[in-house]
Every structure is written in C-alpha cells, then in structure tokens.
XYZ file of C-alpha atoms in Angstrom:
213
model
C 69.062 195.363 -58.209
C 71.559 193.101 -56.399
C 71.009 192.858 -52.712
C 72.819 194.391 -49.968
C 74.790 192.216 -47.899
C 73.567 192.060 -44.517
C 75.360 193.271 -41.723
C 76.988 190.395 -39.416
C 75.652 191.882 -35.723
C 78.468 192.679 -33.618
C 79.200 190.308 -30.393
C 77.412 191.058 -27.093
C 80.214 192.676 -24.770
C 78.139 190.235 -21.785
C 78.540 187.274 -24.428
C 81.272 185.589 -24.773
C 84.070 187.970 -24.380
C 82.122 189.194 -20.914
C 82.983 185.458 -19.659
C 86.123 185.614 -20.456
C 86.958 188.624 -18.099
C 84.756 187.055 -15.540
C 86.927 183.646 -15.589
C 89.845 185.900 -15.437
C 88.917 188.071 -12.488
C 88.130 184.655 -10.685
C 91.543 183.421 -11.091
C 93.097 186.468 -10.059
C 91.003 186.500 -7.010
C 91.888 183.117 -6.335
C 95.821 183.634 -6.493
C 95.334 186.850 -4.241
C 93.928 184.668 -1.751
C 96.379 182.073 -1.736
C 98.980 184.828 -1.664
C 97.329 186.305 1.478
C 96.870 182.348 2.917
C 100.521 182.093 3.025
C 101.616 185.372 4.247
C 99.429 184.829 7.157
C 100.518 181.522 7.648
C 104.030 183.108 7.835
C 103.259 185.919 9.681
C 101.595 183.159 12.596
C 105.212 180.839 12.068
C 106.861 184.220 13.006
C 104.926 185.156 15.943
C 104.865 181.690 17.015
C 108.893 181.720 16.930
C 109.093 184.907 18.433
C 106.913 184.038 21.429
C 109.579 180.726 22.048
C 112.162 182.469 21.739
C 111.035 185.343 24.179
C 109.310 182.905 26.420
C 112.519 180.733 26.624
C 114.394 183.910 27.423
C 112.382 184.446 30.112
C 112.776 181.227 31.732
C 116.215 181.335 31.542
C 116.565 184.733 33.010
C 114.232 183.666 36.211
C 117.005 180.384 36.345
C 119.527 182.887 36.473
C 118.134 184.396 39.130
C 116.729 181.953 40.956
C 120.947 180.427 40.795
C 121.962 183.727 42.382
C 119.184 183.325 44.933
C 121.012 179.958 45.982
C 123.880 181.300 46.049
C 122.881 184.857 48.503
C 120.303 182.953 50.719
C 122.229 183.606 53.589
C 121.522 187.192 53.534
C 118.033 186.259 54.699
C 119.073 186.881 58.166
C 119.820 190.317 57.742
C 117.101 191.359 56.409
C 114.649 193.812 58.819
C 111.404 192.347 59.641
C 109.401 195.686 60.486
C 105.535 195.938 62.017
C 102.905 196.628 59.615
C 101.823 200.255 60.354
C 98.645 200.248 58.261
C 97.172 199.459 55.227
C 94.105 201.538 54.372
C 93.626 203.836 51.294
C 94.045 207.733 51.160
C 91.749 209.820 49.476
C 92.769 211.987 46.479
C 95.852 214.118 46.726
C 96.128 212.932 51.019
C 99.681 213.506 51.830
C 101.463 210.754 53.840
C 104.593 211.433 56.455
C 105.657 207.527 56.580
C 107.570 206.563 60.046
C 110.503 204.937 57.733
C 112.511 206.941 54.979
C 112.023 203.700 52.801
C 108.266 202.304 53.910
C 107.411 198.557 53.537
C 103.696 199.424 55.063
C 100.831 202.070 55.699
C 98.504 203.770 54.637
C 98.841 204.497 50.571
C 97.176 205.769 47.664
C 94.316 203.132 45.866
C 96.976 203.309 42.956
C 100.160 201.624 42.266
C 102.500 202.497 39.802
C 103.195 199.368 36.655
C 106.011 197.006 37.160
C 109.654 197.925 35.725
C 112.662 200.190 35.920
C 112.093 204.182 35.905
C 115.135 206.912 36.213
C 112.848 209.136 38.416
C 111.871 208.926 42.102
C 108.253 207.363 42.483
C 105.843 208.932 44.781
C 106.031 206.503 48.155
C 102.195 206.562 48.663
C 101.769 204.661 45.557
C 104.999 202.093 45.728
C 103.486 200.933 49.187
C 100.327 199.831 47.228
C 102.852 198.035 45.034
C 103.845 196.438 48.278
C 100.630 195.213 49.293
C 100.494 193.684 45.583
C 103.573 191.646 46.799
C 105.678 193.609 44.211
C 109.206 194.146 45.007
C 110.143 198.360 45.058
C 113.935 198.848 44.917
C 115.734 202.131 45.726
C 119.094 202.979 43.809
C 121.095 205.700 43.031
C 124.392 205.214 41.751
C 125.396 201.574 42.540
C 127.571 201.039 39.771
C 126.808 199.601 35.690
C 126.722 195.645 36.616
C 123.981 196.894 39.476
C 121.738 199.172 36.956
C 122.398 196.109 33.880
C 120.862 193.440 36.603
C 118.495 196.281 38.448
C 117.102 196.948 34.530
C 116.961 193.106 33.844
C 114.688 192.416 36.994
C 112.308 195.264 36.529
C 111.789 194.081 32.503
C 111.512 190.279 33.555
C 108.947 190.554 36.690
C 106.317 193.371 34.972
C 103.204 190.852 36.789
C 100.673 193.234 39.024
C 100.436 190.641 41.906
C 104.363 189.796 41.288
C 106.671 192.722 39.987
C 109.692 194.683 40.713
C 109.762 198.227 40.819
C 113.217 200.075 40.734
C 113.130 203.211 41.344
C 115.701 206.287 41.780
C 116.322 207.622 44.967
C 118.306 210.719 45.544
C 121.240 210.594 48.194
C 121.978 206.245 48.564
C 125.101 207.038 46.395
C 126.345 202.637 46.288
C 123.426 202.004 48.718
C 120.706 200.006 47.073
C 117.845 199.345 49.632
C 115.212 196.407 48.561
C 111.841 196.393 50.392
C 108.597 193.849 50.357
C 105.692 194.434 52.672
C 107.228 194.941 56.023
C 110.306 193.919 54.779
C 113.712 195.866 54.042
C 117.539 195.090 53.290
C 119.955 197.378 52.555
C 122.990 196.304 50.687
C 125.621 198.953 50.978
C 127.891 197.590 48.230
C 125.159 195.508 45.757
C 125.636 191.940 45.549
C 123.250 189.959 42.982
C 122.951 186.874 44.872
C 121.937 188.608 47.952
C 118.991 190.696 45.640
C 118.278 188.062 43.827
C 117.713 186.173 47.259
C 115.018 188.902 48.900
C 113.345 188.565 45.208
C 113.214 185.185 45.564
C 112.119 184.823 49.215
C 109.416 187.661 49.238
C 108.288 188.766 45.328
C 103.995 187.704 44.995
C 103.748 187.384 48.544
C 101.863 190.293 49.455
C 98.919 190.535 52.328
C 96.129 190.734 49.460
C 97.089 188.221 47.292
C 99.727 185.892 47.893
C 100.670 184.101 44.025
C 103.538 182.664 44.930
C-alpha cells in the first residue's frame, strides 16, 4: 500500500507573514509622524508670522499716534484739571449721583469694564474704576466717520488693564467728543486727532494705583 503524502503544515499567521504587517504598520507610523512633524512645524512658522506681523502693526499704529500727539500737544493747556472727589469702593448695586456729568473721580464700583470700543453707554460707576486703572474713557456720540474709524482704532490698540481706552456712547454730545483720565477732562467740540491723540499720550497708564507709564 503506497503511502500517503504528508501534509506540508500551513504557515503560522505570527510567522513570517505576521512580521511583515508588523514592519509595515511601523513604517506607516513613522510617515504619520513625520507628516504631523511638519504640519506643526508649519502651523508654529504661521503663528510666528502672524504674531510679527500683528505686533509690527501695533507699533506702527502707537507711532501714528504718538505723531499726532506731537502734532496736538498744545491742547494740553486746555485741558480741565479737576479735584479728586473720592476714590473708595461701593458696595453691590450702591447708586452714585457724581458732581460732574462726565466724572474723572469718586467713589465707584470694585469693577471696571475691559478695554475697547462699545456702541452702548457704560455705567459711570464702573468707567471711574477704569480711571483709577489709568485707562482713558471717551464719550462720543455722533462725531463724524474719520472720528468713530480713529475712536475704534484706539480702543482695539490700547485693550491693557493698567493702560486702556474705553470709548463709550453717550447720548446727547451730537460732534462733542469729551476725553477724561483721573481728574482730568477735555472736550473737543469739533474732534481733532492730534489733540486726542495728545490727552492719550499725556495721561493713558497714569492712574493713582498704578502708574505704568
């Protein structure tokens, strides 16, 4: 009786072939990573870029400025040097009658309000704490489009707590745009940008708490 051929086993699936997927999955992995490598190294060129760019916006815009401030220093003289009436904090929901219609001191909420240009008129007991942060509050109504494009510029460039502009509506100036500091006010009654510029200049981060410029 001729004998059966014996049966040739079949290949261990963790043999050989198994090390073939695993060398493949390794090389995959490896590509992947190298694709993520770059993409972040991209991604931190772009940010990088981005950040010059902004960053040399901004110090061209504050030049600018600090050109028209130059050029409208001699409006210094007019502007209204006014006694400090108080500087304490109100508790919660205190109601404040201030002596001026457009305060530059007093008593004031233990709150400001954050840095930049708002279509709304701000509670006063909270821009006088901006004051005392040596922020700049501005009062506008309808001064014209060249006033609102510089008004809108200023409260986007100077957004610092110790060092910001806040513009703010105020029903009833019409052209009149009225700049205040602590226990300081101009009132421009056509607006000239070298004469804001100028009060920004001479009186922005120089509050009574803490004086950064």
């Amino acid at each position: 009786m001729p004998k059966s051929k014996s049966r040739k086993s079949s290949k261990n699936p963790s043999g050989g072939g198994g090390a073939k997927y695993g060398a493949n999955i390794g090389q995959t992995s490896g590509k992947t990573n190298k694709t993520i490598g770059v993409a972040a190294a991209v991604l931190a060129i772009a940010a990088g870029a981005f950040w010059w760019n902004s960053n040399q916006a901004s110090n061209e815009s504050q030049a600018a400025v600090e050109q028209l401030a130059a050029e409208g220093s001699a409006i210094l003289a007019q502007v209204r040097a006014i006694p400090a009436q108080g500087n304490e904090h109100l508790g919660i929901g205190a109601v404040k009658r201030y002596v001026e219609p457009f305060p530059t001191s007093g008593d004031h909420a233990s709150s400001g309000v954050k840095a930049g240009f708002y279509t709304n008129d701000l509670p006063k007991v909270n821009l006088v704490h901006n004051l005392e942060h040596g922020n700049i509050v501005i009062y506008y109504e309808t001064p014209g489009d060249a006033a609102l494009e510089a008004l809108r510029e200023w409260g986007s460039l100077y957004r610092g707590a110790w060092d910001g502009v806040v513009v703010t509506a105020s029903p009833g100036l019409g052209d009149v745009v009225v700049m205040t500091a602590w226990t300081k006010l101009l009132r421009l009654e056509q607006f000239d940008a070298g004469d804001a510029a100028a009060f920004l200049d001479a009186y922005r981060g120089r509050g009574p708490e803490n004086q950064v410029r």
